Short mmCIF file of C-alpha atoms in Angstrom, two decimals:
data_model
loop_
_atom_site.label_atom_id
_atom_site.label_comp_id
_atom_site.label_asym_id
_atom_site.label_seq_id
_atom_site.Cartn_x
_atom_site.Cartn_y
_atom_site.Cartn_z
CA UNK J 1 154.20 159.26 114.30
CA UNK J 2 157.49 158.01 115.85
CA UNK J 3 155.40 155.36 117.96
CA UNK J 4 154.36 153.66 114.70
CA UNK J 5 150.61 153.81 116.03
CA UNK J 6 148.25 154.18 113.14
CA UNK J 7 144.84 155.75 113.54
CA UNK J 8 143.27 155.85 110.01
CA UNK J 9 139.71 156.31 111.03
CA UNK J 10 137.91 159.65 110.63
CA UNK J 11 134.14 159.69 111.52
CA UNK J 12 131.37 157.42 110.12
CA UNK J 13 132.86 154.80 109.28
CA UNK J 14 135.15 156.42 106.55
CA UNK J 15 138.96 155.77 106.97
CA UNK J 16 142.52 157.02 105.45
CA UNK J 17 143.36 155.13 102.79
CA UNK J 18 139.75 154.19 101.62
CA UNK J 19 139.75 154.49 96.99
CA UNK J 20 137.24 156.68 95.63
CA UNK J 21 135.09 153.85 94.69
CA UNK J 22 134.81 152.86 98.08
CA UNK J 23 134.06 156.62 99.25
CA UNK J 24 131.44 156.82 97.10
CA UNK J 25 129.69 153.74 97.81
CA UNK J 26 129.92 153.68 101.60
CA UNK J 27 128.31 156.95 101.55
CA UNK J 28 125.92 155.48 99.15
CA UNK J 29 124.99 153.42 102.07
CA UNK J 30 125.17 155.73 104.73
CA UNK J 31 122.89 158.19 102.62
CA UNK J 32 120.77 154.59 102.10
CA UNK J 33 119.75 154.77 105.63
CA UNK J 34 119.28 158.36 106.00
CA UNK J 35 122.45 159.40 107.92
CA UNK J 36 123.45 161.89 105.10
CA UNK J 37 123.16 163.89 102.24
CA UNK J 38 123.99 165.93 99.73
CA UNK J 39 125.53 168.86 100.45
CA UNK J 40 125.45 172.45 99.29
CA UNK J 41 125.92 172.17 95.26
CA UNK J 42 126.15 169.05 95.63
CA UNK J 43 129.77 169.65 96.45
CA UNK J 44 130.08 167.75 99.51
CA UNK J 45 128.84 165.41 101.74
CA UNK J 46 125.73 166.85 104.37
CA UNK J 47 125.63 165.35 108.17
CA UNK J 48 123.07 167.15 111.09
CA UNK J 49 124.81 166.97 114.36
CA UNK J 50 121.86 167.37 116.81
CA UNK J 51 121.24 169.19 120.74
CA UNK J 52 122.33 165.37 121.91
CA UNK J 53 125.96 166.47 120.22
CA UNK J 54 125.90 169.97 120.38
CA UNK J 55 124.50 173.43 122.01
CA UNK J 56 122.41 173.81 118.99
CA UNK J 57 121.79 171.53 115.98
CA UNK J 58 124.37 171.79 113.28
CA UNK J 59 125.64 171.07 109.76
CA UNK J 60 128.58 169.34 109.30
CA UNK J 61 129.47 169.47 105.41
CA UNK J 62 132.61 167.38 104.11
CA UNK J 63 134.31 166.04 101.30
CA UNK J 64 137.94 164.54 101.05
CA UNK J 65 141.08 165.31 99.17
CA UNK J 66 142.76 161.80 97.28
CA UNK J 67 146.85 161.36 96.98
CA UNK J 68 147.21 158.61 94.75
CA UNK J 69 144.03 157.20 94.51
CA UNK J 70 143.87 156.88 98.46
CA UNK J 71 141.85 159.33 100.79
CA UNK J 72 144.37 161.29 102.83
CA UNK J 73 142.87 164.63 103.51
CA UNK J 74 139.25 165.27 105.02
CA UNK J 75 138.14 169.22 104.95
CA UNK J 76 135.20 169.79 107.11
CA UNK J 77 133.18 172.81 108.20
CA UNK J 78 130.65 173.14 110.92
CA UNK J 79 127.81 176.16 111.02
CA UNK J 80 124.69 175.95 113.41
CA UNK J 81 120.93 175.54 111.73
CA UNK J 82 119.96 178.71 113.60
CA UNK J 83 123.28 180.93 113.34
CA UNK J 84 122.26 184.77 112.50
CA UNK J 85 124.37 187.97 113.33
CA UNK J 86 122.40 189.08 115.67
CA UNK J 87 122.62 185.78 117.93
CA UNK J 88 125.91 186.01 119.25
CA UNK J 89 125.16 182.60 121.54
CA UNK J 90 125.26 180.73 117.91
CA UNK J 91 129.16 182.46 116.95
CA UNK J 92 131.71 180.83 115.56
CA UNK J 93 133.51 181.31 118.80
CA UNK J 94 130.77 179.45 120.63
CA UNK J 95 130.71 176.73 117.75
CA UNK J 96 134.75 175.99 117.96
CA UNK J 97 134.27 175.37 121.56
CA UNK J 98 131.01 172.88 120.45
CA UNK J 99 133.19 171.11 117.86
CA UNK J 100 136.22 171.43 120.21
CA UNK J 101 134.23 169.34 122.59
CA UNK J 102 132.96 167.03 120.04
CA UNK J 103 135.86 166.31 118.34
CA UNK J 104 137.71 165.59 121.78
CA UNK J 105 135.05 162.54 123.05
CA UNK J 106 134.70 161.32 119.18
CA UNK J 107 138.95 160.69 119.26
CA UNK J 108 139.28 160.60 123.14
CA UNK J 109 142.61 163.25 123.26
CA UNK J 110 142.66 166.96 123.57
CA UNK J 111 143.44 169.74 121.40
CA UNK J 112 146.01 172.09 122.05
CA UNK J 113 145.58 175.82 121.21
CA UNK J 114 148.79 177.71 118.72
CA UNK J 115 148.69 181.22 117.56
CA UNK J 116 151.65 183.52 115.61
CA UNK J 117 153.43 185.59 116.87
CA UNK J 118 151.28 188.70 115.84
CA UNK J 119 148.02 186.71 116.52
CA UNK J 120 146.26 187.04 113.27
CA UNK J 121 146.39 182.80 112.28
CA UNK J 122 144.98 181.24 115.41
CA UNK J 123 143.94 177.78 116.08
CA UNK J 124 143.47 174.46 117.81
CA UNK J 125 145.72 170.81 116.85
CA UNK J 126 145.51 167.20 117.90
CA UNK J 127 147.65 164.81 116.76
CA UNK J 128 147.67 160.92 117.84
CA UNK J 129 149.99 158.83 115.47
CA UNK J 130 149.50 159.87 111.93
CA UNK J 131 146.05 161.34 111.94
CA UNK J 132 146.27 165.46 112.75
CA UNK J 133 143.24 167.18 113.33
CA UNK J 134 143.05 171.25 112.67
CA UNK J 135 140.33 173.31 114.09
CA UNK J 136 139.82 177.02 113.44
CA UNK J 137 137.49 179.64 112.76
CA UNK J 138 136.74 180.35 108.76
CA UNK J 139 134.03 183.25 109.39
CA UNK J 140 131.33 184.21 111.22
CA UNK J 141 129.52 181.88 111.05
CA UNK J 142 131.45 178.72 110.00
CA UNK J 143 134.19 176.21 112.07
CA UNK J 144 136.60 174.30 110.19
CA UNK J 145 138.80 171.47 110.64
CA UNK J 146 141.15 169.79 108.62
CA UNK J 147 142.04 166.17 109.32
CA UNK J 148 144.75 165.13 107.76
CA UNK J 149 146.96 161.50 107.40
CA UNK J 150 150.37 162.25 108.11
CA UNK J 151 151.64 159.49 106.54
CA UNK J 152 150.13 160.11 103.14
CA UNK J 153 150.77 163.82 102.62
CA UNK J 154 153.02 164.71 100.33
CA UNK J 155 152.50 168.10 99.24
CA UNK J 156 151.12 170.80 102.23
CA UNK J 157 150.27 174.30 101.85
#
């Protein structure tokens, strides 16, 4: 953040910064043309990553977090179509690796990999300018990544 570079873009055309309203109606659009839809409960935001993009296609389910009327926060999780416990090629393991990849040509910079000291909260960052990107494993099954403006956050857990 000290080099004053700004990188308020996220994925698909949504950016830091954007109001509700305008949330809301580019995915309108996006959804429009086929690109998305709902997700699960209708509680987020649905996107299929296909083999082109990853080992396996995949679900990408998101929905932001607003700080004064401004997007500043996007939670996202990742889980493969096919995953099952008894296909260990479809793990979570192998899916952080598949976003890790993803993530790394969609912002062109590399992650770098953090752990405690007891090794129980393990997981991958990237930060260029104000926009830090999170990547860890929730379950079995399931990859998430927080992206996060820097600028904008006020109040982190």
């Amino acid at each position: 953040m000290a080099s004053g570079i700004r990188y308020d873009s996220i994925f698909l055309g949504i950016k830091f910064g954007m109001s509700q309203k305008d949330f809301y109606t580019h995915c309108w659009e996006l959804n429009k043309q086929g690109l998305i839809l709902q997700g699960p409960s209708n509680l987020s935001v649905q996107y299929r990553l296909d083999t082109t993009l990853m080992r396996s296609d995949t679900y990408m389910w998101f929905y932001p977090d607003f700080q004064d009327g401004e997007l500043n926060r996007m939670p996202v999780e990742f889980s493969y179509l096919a995953w099952a416990p008894w296909n260990p090629m479809l793990s979570s393991d192998s899916l952080l690796m598949d976003v890790k990849q993803l993530l790394e040509r969609w912002y062109g910079s590399e992650f770098i990999y953090l752990e405690n000291k007891d090794k129980t909260k393990k997981l991958w960052v990237m930060v260029m300018g104000n926009r830090r990107i999170r990547l860890f494993i929730k379950n079995a099954s399931t990859v998430g990544a927080d992206i996060t403006d820097l600028y904008r956050v006020k109040n982190e857990n």
